[in-house]
Amino acid sequence: MPEYGYFLSCEQYGPAELIEQARMAEQAGFQSLWISDHYHPWNDAQGQSPFVWSVIGALSEAVSLPVETAVTCPTVRIHPAVVAQAAATSAVMTDGRFRLGVGTGEALNEHILGDAWPPAHVRLEMLEEAIQVMRRLFTGEEVNHHGPHYTVEDARLYTVPDEPVPIDISGFGPAATALASRVADGYITIQPDAAMVEQYRKGGGGAKPVSGGTKVCYDLDKDEAVRTVHRLWANEQLPGELGQVLPSPKHFEQAQQLVAEDMVRQNRVCGDDVDEHVAELKQFADAGFDLVYVNQIGPDTRGFFDFYRTKVLPQLQQSA
């Protein structure tokens, strides 16, 4: 049976709310936490974007659950040597219960310093080099590195966990999945796609963990839930590479005008039908995922956690 975790959304909630949600998640029986790493929300309606590393520090004191970033981009906005220090400290503070989820990122967050936003194949090259740099730093030894994308001179992390921080790679297509198969400690994706899981495992991932995540909107009124998702997360229904290349929340707001409420109704679980929520998460189990994370979009977070504690999680456990 997969492990079921809760997905903390830094785009939609401030630090205090995220910490309270983490406490409720632990009390409800969720076994681990994902937390997003953004500089901007996708749109102004979401309205938040706290610095993830500060929130992780607070989480280490508030709950005992494992934590993973889903996901950090260690290539443009923040140099991988700095990300390595943040990740190592997070692992120490959580007594080794931290994993670093990484990906090639989005222009939305990464171009803010005026750097060029590279094409996808270059971003994958940068990610691979960044992982090499971070792994060397996790040893606690002095690192000097002069590569095609990064330079590190006389760098050493003095605060490191007993074991190197595991690095999982997020991939939504064959190229990123192939990189994850080759160099990652685990694989992250948001589609319950058995073919991608198979590619990862056969390509070299083997029995390493595969994690997936989804968003739902628990609400007693299904129509209201659909409206909530459409207002806050219509960006998820945008096709192709728009999510990676649009540069600002206002551009996402312009693009998501093309997303109709019916698209949300067809593609996102909304309302309080237990079977629909169970089926959404069970897709990931059936596709071979080891960990499945769920995020509540709507305002009734307490109702969501009660609903999952009493109805959804017990049914998932019974169906395993």
PDB file of C-alpha atoms in Angstrom:
ATOM      1  CA  MET A   1       0.000   0.000   0.000  1.00  0.00           C
ATOM      2  CA  PRO A   2       1.313   3.471  -0.799  1.00  0.00           C
ATOM      3  CA  GLU A   3       2.061   5.951   1.946  1.00  0.00           C
ATOM      4  CA  TYR A   4      -0.388   8.856   1.891  1.00  0.00           C
ATOM      5  CA  GLY A   5       0.883  12.355   2.609  1.00  0.00           C
ATOM      6  CA  TYR A   6      -0.374  15.921   2.593  1.00  0.00           C
ATOM      7  CA  PHE A   7       0.789  18.549   0.087  1.00  0.00           C
ATOM      8  CA  LEU A   8       1.350  22.008   1.614  1.00  0.00           C
ATOM      9  CA  SER A   9       0.774  24.789  -0.924  1.00  0.00           C
ATOM     10  CA  CYS A  10       3.041  27.808  -0.410  1.00  0.00           C
ATOM     11  CA  GLU A  11       1.252  29.529  -3.305  1.00  0.00           C
ATOM     12  CA  GLN A  12      -2.043  29.699  -1.420  1.00  0.00           C
ATOM     13  CA  TYR A  13      -1.244  29.894   2.293  1.00  0.00           C
ATOM     14  CA  GLY A  14       0.961  31.929   4.605  1.00  0.00           C
ATOM     15  CA  PRO A  15       3.466  30.409   7.027  1.00  0.00           C
ATOM     16  CA  ALA A  16       1.177  30.175  10.071  1.00  0.00           C
ATOM     17  CA  GLU A  17      -1.574  28.501   8.034  1.00  0.00           C
ATOM     18  CA  LEU A  18       0.901  26.017   6.547  1.00  0.00           C
ATOM     19  CA  ILE A  19       2.159  25.038   9.984  1.00  0.00           C
ATOM     20  CA  GLU A  20      -1.390  24.574  11.273  1.00  0.00           C
ATOM     21  CA  GLN A  21      -2.267  22.442   8.239  1.00  0.00           C
ATOM     22  CA  ALA A  22       0.786  20.284   8.896  1.00  0.00           C
ATOM     23  CA  ARG A  23      -0.360  19.725  12.480  1.00  0.00           C
ATOM     24  CA  MET A  24      -3.853  18.797  11.289  1.00  0.00           C
ATOM     25  CA  ALA A  25      -2.379  16.472   8.656  1.00  0.00           C
ATOM     26  CA  GLU A  26      -0.392  14.597  11.282  1.00  0.00           C
ATOM     27  CA  GLN A  27      -3.436  14.319  13.539  1.00  0.00           C
ATOM     28  CA  ALA A  28      -5.549  13.075  10.618  1.00  0.00           C
ATOM     29  CA  GLY A  29      -3.185  10.191   9.892  1.00  0.00           C
ATOM     30  CA  PHE A  30      -1.182  11.488   6.937  1.00  0.00           C
ATOM     31  CA  GLN A  31       2.303  10.009   7.001  1.00  0.00           C
ATOM     32  CA  SER A  32       4.479  12.667   5.355  1.00  0.00           C
ATOM     33  CA  LEU A  33       4.494  16.172   3.858  1.00  0.00           C
ATOM     34  CA  TRP A  34       5.251  17.754   0.520  1.00  0.00           C
ATOM     35  CA  ILE A  35       5.768  21.503   0.383  1.00  0.00           C
ATOM     36  CA  SER A  36       5.964  23.642  -2.763  1.00  0.00           C
ATOM     37  CA  ASP A  37       8.866  26.028  -3.364  1.00  0.00           C
ATOM     38  CA  HIS A  38       7.854  29.225  -5.186  1.00  0.00           C
ATOM     39  CA  TYR A  39       8.887  32.865  -5.437  1.00  0.00           C
ATOM     40  CA  HIS A  40       5.510  33.819  -6.942  1.00  0.00           C
ATOM     41  CA  PRO A  41       2.064  32.242  -6.785  1.00  0.00           C
ATOM     42  CA  TRP A  42       0.624  31.213 -10.135  1.00  0.00           C
ATOM     43  CA  ASN A  43      -1.927  34.040  -9.930  1.00  0.00           C
ATOM     44  CA  ASP A  44      -2.803  36.858  -7.565  1.00  0.00           C
ATOM     45  CA  ALA A  45      -5.928  35.049  -6.316  1.00  0.00           C
ATOM     46  CA  GLN A  46      -3.730  32.400  -4.701  1.00  0.00           C
ATOM     47  CA  GLY A  47      -2.080  35.265  -2.906  1.00  0.00           C
ATOM     48  CA  GLN A  48       0.942  33.869  -1.019  1.00  0.00           C
ATOM     49  CA  SER A  49       4.522  32.677  -1.474  1.00  0.00           C
ATOM     50  CA  PRO A  50       6.542  32.388   1.754  1.00  0.00           C
ATOM     51  CA  PHE A  51      10.200  31.366   1.686  1.00  0.00           C
ATOM     52  CA  VAL A  52      10.044  27.597   1.866  1.00  0.00           C
ATOM     53  CA  TRP A  53      13.216  27.095   3.914  1.00  0.00           C
ATOM     54  CA  SER A  54      11.896  29.247   6.762  1.00  0.00           C
ATOM     55  CA  VAL A  55       8.664  27.250   6.772  1.00  0.00           C
ATOM     56  CA  ILE A  56      10.567  23.944   6.829  1.00  0.00           C
ATOM     57  CA  GLY A  57      12.463  25.164   9.895  1.00  0.00           C
ATOM     58  CA  ALA A  58       9.153  25.782  11.650  1.00  0.00           C
ATOM     59  CA  LEU A  59       7.777  22.416  10.485  1.00  0.00           C
ATOM     60  CA  SER A  60      10.741  20.656  12.083  1.00  0.00           C
ATOM     61  CA  GLU A  61       9.522  21.906  15.468  1.00  0.00           C
ATOM     62  CA  ALA A  62       5.772  21.619  14.856  1.00  0.00           C
ATOM     63  CA  VAL A  63       5.427  18.042  13.560  1.00  0.00           C
ATOM     64  CA  SER A  64       7.356  14.791  13.378  1.00  0.00           C
ATOM     65  CA  LEU A  65       6.411  13.977   9.772  1.00  0.00           C
ATOM     66  CA  PRO A  66       9.006  13.618   6.989  1.00  0.00           C
ATOM     67  CA  VAL A  67       9.165  16.660   4.695  1.00  0.00           C
ATOM     68  CA  GLU A  68      10.085  17.002   1.017  1.00  0.00           C
ATOM     69  CA  THR A  69      10.190  20.016  -1.285  1.00  0.00           C
ATOM     70  CA  ALA A  70       7.972  19.496  -4.313  1.00  0.00           C
ATOM     71  CA  VAL A  71       9.852  20.885  -5.934  1.00  0.00           C
ATOM     72  CA  THR A  72      12.927  23.117  -5.627  1.00  0.00           C
ATOM     73  CA  CYS A  73      14.704  24.449  -8.715  1.00  0.00           C
ATOM     74  CA  PRO A  74      18.422  24.614  -7.809  1.00  0.00           C
ATOM     75  CA  THR A  75      19.643  26.092 -11.079  1.00  0.00           C
ATOM     76  CA  VAL A  76      18.871  29.772 -11.766  1.00  0.00           C
ATOM     77  CA  ARG A  77      17.329  31.833  -8.950  1.00  0.00           C
ATOM     78  CA  ILE A  78      19.419  30.137  -6.234  1.00  0.00           C
ATOM     79  CA  HIS A  79      22.856  28.629  -6.808  1.00  0.00           C
ATOM     80  CA  PRO A  80      23.037  24.885  -6.044  1.00  0.00           C
ATOM     81  CA  ALA A  81      25.713  25.485  -3.379  1.00  0.00           C
ATOM     82  CA  VAL A  82      23.210  27.606  -1.444  1.00  0.00           C
ATOM     83  CA  VAL A  83      20.385  25.101  -1.964  1.00  0.00           C
ATOM     84  CA  ALA A  84      22.717  22.390  -0.661  1.00  0.00           C
ATOM     85  CA  GLN A  85      23.270  24.348   2.554  1.00  0.00           C
ATOM     86  CA  ALA A  86      19.513  24.897   3.000  1.00  0.00           C
ATOM     87  CA  ALA A  87      18.757  21.226   2.361  1.00  0.00           C
ATOM     88  CA  ALA A  88      21.509  19.970   4.683  1.00  0.00           C
ATOM     89  CA  THR A  89      20.299  22.209   7.506  1.00  0.00           C
ATOM     90  CA  SER A  90      16.704  21.087   6.920  1.00  0.00           C
ATOM     91  CA  ALA A  91      17.822  17.455   7.166  1.00  0.00           C
ATOM     92  CA  VAL A  92      19.640  18.149  10.447  1.00  0.00           C
ATOM     93  CA  MET A  93      16.635  19.965  11.914  1.00  0.00           C
ATOM     94  CA  THR A  94      14.246  17.134  10.964  1.00  0.00           C
ATOM     95  CA  ASP A  95      16.595  14.394  12.269  1.00  0.00           C
ATOM     96  CA  GLY A  96      17.103  13.068   8.759  1.00  0.00           C
ATOM     97  CA  ARG A  97      13.422  13.175   7.755  1.00  0.00           C
ATOM     98  CA  PHE A  98      14.001  15.515   4.808  1.00  0.00           C
ATOM     99  CA  ARG A  99      14.201  14.786   1.087  1.00  0.00           C
ATOM    100  CA  LEU A 100      15.098  17.349  -1.550  1.00  0.00           C
ATOM    101  CA  GLY A 101      12.735  17.198  -4.497  1.00  0.00           C
ATOM    102  CA  VAL A 102      14.161  19.063  -7.491  1.00  0.00           C
ATOM    103  CA  GLY A 103      13.090  19.965 -11.005  1.00  0.00           C
ATOM    104  CA  THR A 104      13.933  22.220 -13.926  1.00  0.00           C
ATOM    105  CA  GLY A 105      11.603  24.942 -12.692  1.00  0.00           C
ATOM    106  CA  GLU A 106       9.409  27.618 -14.224  1.00  0.00           C
ATOM    107  CA  ALA A 107      10.176  31.070 -15.586  1.00  0.00           C
ATOM    108  CA  LEU A 108       7.501  32.321 -13.172  1.00  0.00           C
ATOM    109  CA  ASN A 109       9.941  31.874 -10.281  1.00  0.00           C
ATOM    110  CA  GLU A 110      13.384  31.642 -11.826  1.00  0.00           C
ATOM    111  CA  HIS A 111      13.771  34.643 -14.148  1.00  0.00           C
ATOM    112  CA  ILE A 112      13.276  37.295 -11.448  1.00  0.00           C
ATOM    113  CA  LEU A 113      16.970  38.316 -11.368  1.00  0.00           C
ATOM    114  CA  GLY A 114      16.976  39.002 -15.098  1.00  0.00           C
ATOM    115  CA  ASP A 115      18.727  35.787 -16.085  1.00  0.00           C
ATOM    116  CA  ALA A 116      17.885  34.196 -19.419  1.00  0.00           C
ATOM    117  CA  TRP A 117      15.382  31.343 -19.228  1.00  0.00           C
ATOM    118  CA  PRO A 118      17.069  28.438 -21.041  1.00  0.00           C
ATOM    119  CA  PRO A 119      15.319  25.862 -23.234  1.00  0.00           C
ATOM    120  CA  ALA A 120      14.275  22.577 -21.664  1.00  0.00           C
ATOM    121  CA  HIS A 121      17.311  20.524 -22.712  1.00  0.00           C
ATOM    122  CA  VAL A 122      19.698  23.110 -21.240  1.00  0.00           C
ATOM    123  CA  ARG A 123      17.693  23.226 -18.012  1.00  0.00           C
ATOM    124  CA  LEU A 124      18.092  19.454 -17.717  1.00  0.00           C
ATOM    125  CA  GLU A 125      21.859  19.780 -18.184  1.00  0.00           C
ATOM    126  CA  MET A 126      21.960  22.456 -15.495  1.00  0.00           C
ATOM    127  CA  LEU A 127      19.905  20.300 -13.135  1.00  0.00           C
ATOM    128  CA  GLU A 128      22.236  17.342 -13.534  1.00  0.00           C
ATOM    129  CA  GLU A 129      25.304  19.488 -12.837  1.00  0.00           C
ATOM    130  CA  ALA A 130      23.576  21.114  -9.859  1.00  0.00           C
ATOM    131  CA  ILE A 131      22.873  17.673  -8.375  1.00  0.00           C
ATOM    132  CA  GLN A 132      26.527  16.717  -8.770  1.00  0.00           C
ATOM    133  CA  VAL A 133      27.574  19.867  -6.903  1.00  0.00           C
ATOM    134  CA  MET A 134      25.060  19.353  -4.095  1.00  0.00           C
ATOM    135  CA  ARG A 135      25.969  15.715  -3.560  1.00  0.00           C
ATOM    136  CA  ARG A 136      29.634  16.589  -3.207  1.00  0.00           C
ATOM    137  CA  LEU A 137      28.777  19.288  -0.680  1.00  0.00           C
ATOM    138  CA  PHE A 138      26.590  16.896   1.346  1.00  0.00           C
ATOM    139  CA  THR A 139      29.755  14.925   2.176  1.00  0.00           C
ATOM    140  CA  GLY A 140      30.984  17.815   4.327  1.00  0.00           C
ATOM    141  CA  GLU A 141      34.235  17.950   2.387  1.00  0.00           C
ATOM    142  CA  GLU A 142      35.668  21.009   0.656  1.00  0.00           C
ATOM    143  CA  VAL A 143      34.414  21.335  -2.906  1.00  0.00           C
ATOM    144  CA  ASN A 144      35.944  23.047  -5.908  1.00  0.00           C
ATOM    145  CA  HIS A 145      33.982  22.757  -9.129  1.00  0.00           C
ATOM    146  CA  HIS A 146      34.386  24.460 -12.502  1.00  0.00           C
ATOM    147  CA  GLY A 147      31.682  23.181 -14.830  1.00  0.00           C
ATOM    148  CA  PRO A 148      29.815  24.460 -17.879  1.00  0.00           C
ATOM    149  CA  HIS A 149      27.112  26.098 -15.751  1.00  0.00           C
ATOM    150  CA  TYR A 150      28.434  26.473 -12.185  1.00  0.00           C
ATOM    151  CA  THR A 151      31.581  27.446 -10.332  1.00  0.00           C
ATOM    152  CA  VAL A 152      32.207  26.540  -6.699  1.00  0.00           C
ATOM    153  CA  GLU A 153      35.404  27.551  -4.944  1.00  0.00           C
ATOM    154  CA  ASP A 154      36.629  26.473  -1.479  1.00  0.00           C
ATOM    155  CA  ALA A 155      33.084  25.601  -0.378  1.00  0.00           C
ATOM    156  CA  ARG A 156      32.388  23.338   2.563  1.00  0.00           C
ATOM    157  CA  LEU A 157      29.195  22.616   4.500  1.00  0.00           C
ATOM    158  CA  TYR A 158      29.946  22.311   8.187  1.00  0.00           C
ATOM    159  CA  THR A 159      26.372  21.455   9.245  1.00  0.00           C
ATOM    160  CA  VAL A 160      25.450  18.208   7.491  1.00  0.00           C
ATOM    161  CA  PRO A 161      23.205  15.252   8.404  1.00  0.00           C
ATOM    162  CA  ASP A 162      24.606  11.826   9.217  1.00  0.00           C
ATOM    163  CA  GLU A 163      23.458  10.571   5.804  1.00  0.00           C
ATOM    164  CA  PRO A 164      23.466  12.612   2.565  1.00  0.00           C
ATOM    165  CA  VAL A 165      20.163  14.249   1.727  1.00  0.00           C
ATOM    166  CA  PRO A 166      18.231  12.086  -0.791  1.00  0.00           C
ATOM    167  CA  ILE A 167      17.523  13.943  -4.034  1.00  0.00           C
ATOM    168  CA  ASP A 168      14.387  13.102  -6.018  1.00  0.00           C
ATOM    169  CA  ILE A 169      13.823  14.455  -9.536  1.00  0.00           C
ATOM    170  CA  SER A 170      10.479  15.643 -10.875  1.00  0.00           C
ATOM    171  CA  GLY A 171       9.706  14.595 -14.428  1.00  0.00           C
ATOM    172  CA  PHE A 172       6.643  15.014 -16.651  1.00  0.00           C
ATOM    173  CA  GLY A 173       8.166  13.764 -19.907  1.00  0.00           C
ATOM    174  CA  PRO A 174      10.555  11.112 -21.202  1.00  0.00           C
ATOM    175  CA  ALA A 175      13.748  13.220 -21.027  1.00  0.00           C
ATOM    176  CA  ALA A 176      13.301  14.292 -17.399  1.00  0.00           C
ATOM    177  CA  THR A 177      12.189  10.798 -16.447  1.00  0.00           C
ATOM    178  CA  ALA A 178      15.317   9.366 -18.066  1.00  0.00           C
ATOM    179  CA  LEU A 179      17.467  11.763 -16.031  1.00  0.00           C
ATOM    180  CA  ALA A 180      15.650  10.726 -12.862  1.00  0.00           C
ATOM    181  CA  SER A 181      16.234   7.066 -13.726  1.00  0.00           C
ATOM    182  CA  ARG A 182      19.934   7.698 -14.140  1.00  0.00           C
ATOM    183  CA  VAL A 183      20.863  10.000 -11.261  1.00  0.00           C
ATOM    184  CA  ALA A 184      18.026  10.456  -8.739  1.00  0.00           C
ATOM    185  CA  ASP A 185      17.276   8.785  -5.422  1.00  0.00           C
ATOM    186  CA  GLY A 186      13.589   8.847  -6.321  1.00  0.00           C
ATOM    187  CA  TYR A 187      11.106  10.054  -8.929  1.00  0.00           C
ATOM    188  CA  ILE A 188       8.300  12.628  -8.664  1.00  0.00           C
ATOM    189  CA  THR A 189       5.452  13.188 -11.083  1.00  0.00           C
ATOM    190  CA  ILE A 190       1.886  14.487 -10.839  1.00  0.00           C
ATOM    191  CA  GLN A 191       0.167  12.190 -13.317  1.00  0.00           C
ATOM    192  CA  PRO A 192      -0.830   8.623 -12.319  1.00  0.00           C
ATOM    193  CA  ASP A 193       0.911   7.332 -15.439  1.00  0.00           C
ATOM    194  CA  ALA A 194       2.009   3.705 -15.150  1.00  0.00           C
ATOM    195  CA  ALA A 195       4.082   4.001 -18.332  1.00  0.00           C
ATOM    196  CA  MET A 196       6.235   6.766 -16.839  1.00  0.00           C
ATOM    197  CA  VAL A 197       6.702   4.767 -13.645  1.00  0.00           C
ATOM    198  CA  GLU A 198       7.748   1.772 -15.743  1.00  0.00           C
ATOM    199  CA  GLN A 199      10.203   3.913 -17.735  1.00  0.00           C
ATOM    200  CA  TYR A 200      11.726   5.174 -14.506  1.00  0.00           C
ATOM    201  CA  ARG A 201      12.077   1.731 -12.940  1.00  0.00           C
ATOM    202  CA  LYS A 202      13.403   0.008 -16.066  1.00  0.00           C
ATOM    203  CA  GLY A 203      15.737   2.900 -16.888  1.00  0.00           C
ATOM    204  CA  GLY A 204      17.674   2.459 -13.663  1.00  0.00           C
ATOM    205  CA  GLY A 205      15.321   3.638 -10.914  1.00  0.00           C
ATOM    206  CA  GLY A 206      14.593   0.095  -9.820  1.00  0.00           C
ATOM    207  CA  ALA A 207      12.919  -0.021  -6.414  1.00  0.00           C
ATOM    208  CA  LYS A 208      13.664   3.616  -5.514  1.00  0.00           C
ATOM    209  CA  PRO A 209      10.563   5.528  -4.365  1.00  0.00           C
ATOM    210  CA  VAL A 210       8.092   6.996  -6.841  1.00  0.00           C
ATOM    211  CA  SER A 211       5.958   9.854  -5.505  1.00  0.00           C
ATOM    212  CA  GLY A 212       2.906  11.536  -6.965  1.00  0.00           C
ATOM    213  CA  GLY A 213       0.601  14.349  -5.986  1.00  0.00           C
ATOM    214  CA  THR A 214      -2.854  15.668  -6.728  1.00  0.00           C
ATOM    215  CA  LYS A 215      -5.199  18.470  -5.665  1.00  0.00           C
ATOM    216  CA  VAL A 216      -8.824  18.179  -4.611  1.00  0.00           C
ATOM    217  CA  CYS A 217     -11.461  20.570  -3.323  1.00  0.00           C
ATOM    218  CA  TYR A 218     -13.487  19.180  -0.450  1.00  0.00           C
ATOM    219  CA  ASP A 219     -16.726  21.122   0.006  1.00  0.00           C
ATOM    220  CA  LEU A 220     -20.301  20.144   0.868  1.00  0.00           C
ATOM    221  CA  ASP A 221     -21.396  22.098  -2.230  1.00  0.00           C
ATOM    222  CA  LYS A 222     -19.848  20.602  -5.363  1.00  0.00           C
ATOM    223  CA  ASP A 223     -20.692  23.576  -7.571  1.00  0.00           C
ATOM    224  CA  GLU A 224     -19.045  25.939  -5.106  1.00  0.00           C
ATOM    225  CA  ALA A 225     -15.974  23.682  -5.058  1.00  0.00           C
ATOM    226  CA  VAL A 226     -15.746  23.852  -8.853  1.00  0.00           C
ATOM    227  CA  ARG A 227     -15.936  27.654  -8.719  1.00  0.00           C
ATOM    228  CA  THR A 228     -13.211  27.725  -6.046  1.00  0.00           C
ATOM    229  CA  VAL A 229     -10.847  25.579  -8.107  1.00  0.00           C
ATOM    230  CA  HIS A 230     -11.566  27.592 -11.233  1.00  0.00           C
ATOM    231  CA  ARG A 231     -10.784  30.844  -9.395  1.00  0.00           C
ATOM    232  CA  LEU A 232      -7.611  29.627  -7.689  1.00  0.00           C
ATOM    233  CA  TRP A 233      -6.076  26.845  -9.791  1.00  0.00           C
ATOM    234  CA  ALA A 234      -7.363  27.145 -13.357  1.00  0.00           C
ATOM    235  CA  ASN A 235      -3.682  27.394 -14.353  1.00  0.00           C
ATOM    236  CA  GLU A 236      -3.367  23.624 -13.887  1.00  0.00           C
ATOM    237  CA  GLN A 237      -5.589  23.076 -16.930  1.00  0.00           C
ATOM    238  CA  LEU A 238      -3.296  25.028 -19.277  1.00  0.00           C
ATOM    239  CA  PRO A 239      -1.738  22.805 -21.960  1.00  0.00           C
ATOM    240  CA  GLY A 240       1.820  22.081 -23.024  1.00  0.00           C
ATOM    241  CA  GLU A 241       4.790  24.093 -21.764  1.00  0.00           C
ATOM    242  CA  LEU A 242       2.885  27.228 -20.756  1.00  0.00           C
ATOM    243  CA  GLY A 243       3.458  26.403 -17.090  1.00  0.00           C
ATOM    244  CA  GLN A 244       7.220  26.476 -17.663  1.00  0.00           C
ATOM    245  CA  VAL A 245       7.549  29.542 -19.870  1.00  0.00           C
ATOM    246  CA  LEU A 246       4.974  32.163 -18.830  1.00  0.00           C
ATOM    247  CA  PRO A 247       6.929  34.747 -16.801  1.00  0.00           C
ATOM    248  CA  SER A 248       4.506  36.255 -14.281  1.00  0.00           C
ATOM    249  CA  PRO A 249       1.215  35.754 -12.421  1.00  0.00           C
ATOM    250  CA  LYS A 250      -0.507  38.295 -14.683  1.00  0.00           C
ATOM    251  CA  HIS A 251       0.390  36.196 -17.742  1.00  0.00           C
ATOM    252  CA  PHE A 252      -1.130  33.116 -16.116  1.00  0.00           C
ATOM    253  CA  GLU A 253      -4.237  35.142 -15.317  1.00  0.00           C
ATOM    254  CA  GLN A 254      -4.505  36.092 -18.978  1.00  0.00           C
ATOM    255  CA  ALA A 255      -4.008  32.506 -20.159  1.00  0.00           C
ATOM    256  CA  GLN A 256      -6.404  30.922 -17.688  1.00  0.00           C
ATOM    257  CA  GLN A 257      -9.271  32.966 -19.115  1.00  0.00           C
ATOM    258  CA  LEU A 258      -9.295  30.191 -21.735  1.00  0.00           C
ATOM    259  CA  VAL A 259     -10.113  27.588 -19.045  1.00  0.00           C
ATOM    260  CA  ALA A 260     -13.838  26.963 -18.620  1.00  0.00           C
ATOM    261  CA  GLU A 261     -15.437  25.746 -15.395  1.00  0.00           C
ATOM    262  CA  ASP A 262     -16.440  22.531 -17.175  1.00  0.00           C
ATOM    263  CA  MET A 263     -12.750  21.722 -17.680  1.00  0.00           C
ATOM    264  CA  VAL A 264     -12.267  21.926 -13.919  1.00  0.00           C
ATOM    265  CA  ARG A 265     -15.376  19.809 -13.293  1.00  0.00           C
ATOM    266  CA  GLN A 266     -14.073  17.099 -15.601  1.00  0.00           C
ATOM    267  CA  ASN A 267     -10.468  17.072 -14.394  1.00  0.00           C
ATOM    268  CA  ARG A 268     -10.477  17.819 -10.670  1.00  0.00           C
ATOM    269  CA  VAL A 269     -12.240  16.063  -7.775  1.00  0.00           C
ATOM    270  CA  CYS A 270     -14.661  18.535  -6.204  1.00  0.00           C
ATOM    271  CA  GLY A 271     -17.198  18.002  -3.436  1.00  0.00           C
ATOM    272  CA  ASP A 272     -17.689  15.430  -0.682  1.00  0.00           C
ATOM    273  CA  ASP A 273     -18.193  12.152  -2.558  1.00  0.00           C
ATOM    274  CA  VAL A 274     -15.964   9.680  -0.695  1.00  0.00           C
ATOM    275  CA  ASP A 275     -15.717   7.312  -3.639  1.00  0.00           C
ATOM    276  CA  GLU A 276     -14.474  10.080  -5.955  1.00  0.00           C
ATOM    277  CA  HIS A 277     -11.735  11.086  -3.523  1.00  0.00           C
ATOM    278  CA  VAL A 278     -10.704   7.463  -2.971  1.00  0.00           C
ATOM    279  CA  ALA A 279     -10.648   6.796  -6.712  1.00  0.00           C
ATOM    280  CA  GLU A 280      -8.459   9.855  -7.342  1.00  0.00           C
ATOM    281  CA  LEU A 281      -5.772   8.652  -4.958  1.00  0.00           C
ATOM    282  CA  LYS A 282      -6.155   4.993  -5.851  1.00  0.00           C
ATOM    283  CA  GLN A 283      -5.149   5.799  -9.451  1.00  0.00           C
ATOM    284  CA  PHE A 284      -1.643   6.422  -8.175  1.00  0.00           C
ATOM    285  CA  ALA A 285      -1.577   3.179  -6.191  1.00  0.00           C
ATOM    286  CA  ASP A 286      -2.721   1.247  -9.259  1.00  0.00           C
ATOM    287  CA  ALA A 287       0.009   2.906 -11.363  1.00  0.00           C
ATOM    288  CA  GLY A 288       2.731   1.702  -8.977  1.00  0.00           C
ATOM    289  CA  PHE A 289       3.410   4.776  -6.845  1.00  0.00           C
ATOM    290  CA  ASP A 290       4.982   4.397  -3.409  1.00  0.00           C
ATOM    291  CA  LEU A 291       3.870   7.744  -1.980  1.00  0.00           C
ATOM    292  CA  VAL A 292       0.779   9.785  -2.834  1.00  0.00           C
ATOM    293  CA  TYR A 293       0.212  13.373  -1.679  1.00  0.00           C
ATOM    294  CA  VAL A 294      -3.057  15.312  -1.718  1.00  0.00           C
ATOM    295  CA  ASN A 295      -3.705  19.040  -1.335  1.00  0.00           C
ATOM    296  CA  GLN A 296      -6.948  20.706  -0.291  1.00  0.00           C
ATOM    297  CA  ILE A 297      -7.704  23.724  -2.482  1.00  0.00           C
ATOM    298  CA  GLY A 298     -10.826  25.017  -0.757  1.00  0.00           C
ATOM    299  CA  PRO A 299     -11.154  27.076   2.437  1.00  0.00           C
ATOM    300  CA  ASP A 300     -12.588  24.295   4.632  1.00  0.00           C
ATOM    301  CA  THR A 301      -9.286  22.704   5.597  1.00  0.00           C
ATOM    302  CA  ARG A 302     -10.578  21.435   8.937  1.00  0.00           C
ATOM    303  CA  GLY A 303     -13.513  19.786   7.194  1.00  0.00           C
ATOM    304  CA  PHE A 304     -11.101  18.271   4.670  1.00  0.00           C
ATOM    305  CA  PHE A 305      -8.887  16.734   7.356  1.00  0.00           C
ATOM    306  CA  ASP A 306     -11.876  15.353   9.271  1.00  0.00           C
ATOM    307  CA  PHE A 307     -13.247  13.920   6.023  1.00  0.00           C
ATOM    308  CA  TYR A 308      -9.974  12.217   5.152  1.00  0.00           C
ATOM    309  CA  ARG A 309      -9.340  11.016   8.726  1.00  0.00           C
ATOM    310  CA  THR A 310     -12.760   9.397   9.122  1.00  0.00           C
ATOM    311  CA  LYS A 311     -13.693   8.348   5.592  1.00  0.00           C
ATOM    312  CA  VAL A 312     -11.079   8.557   2.839  1.00  0.00           C
ATOM    313  CA  LEU A 313      -7.885   7.243   4.448  1.00  0.00           C
ATOM    314  CA  PRO A 314      -9.650   4.297   6.178  1.00  0.00           C
ATOM    315  CA  GLN A 315     -11.235   3.268   2.856  1.00  0.00           C
ATOM    316  CA  LEU A 316      -7.884   3.483   1.067  1.00  0.00           C
ATOM    317  CA  GLN A 317      -6.358   1.253   3.739  1.00  0.00           C
ATOM    318  CA  GLN A 318      -9.202  -1.258   3.428  1.00  0.00           C
ATOM    319  CA  SER A 319      -8.871  -1.405  -0.364  1.00  0.00           C
ATOM    320  CA  ALA A 320      -5.130  -2.134  -0.238  1.00  0.00           C
TER     321      ALA A 320
END
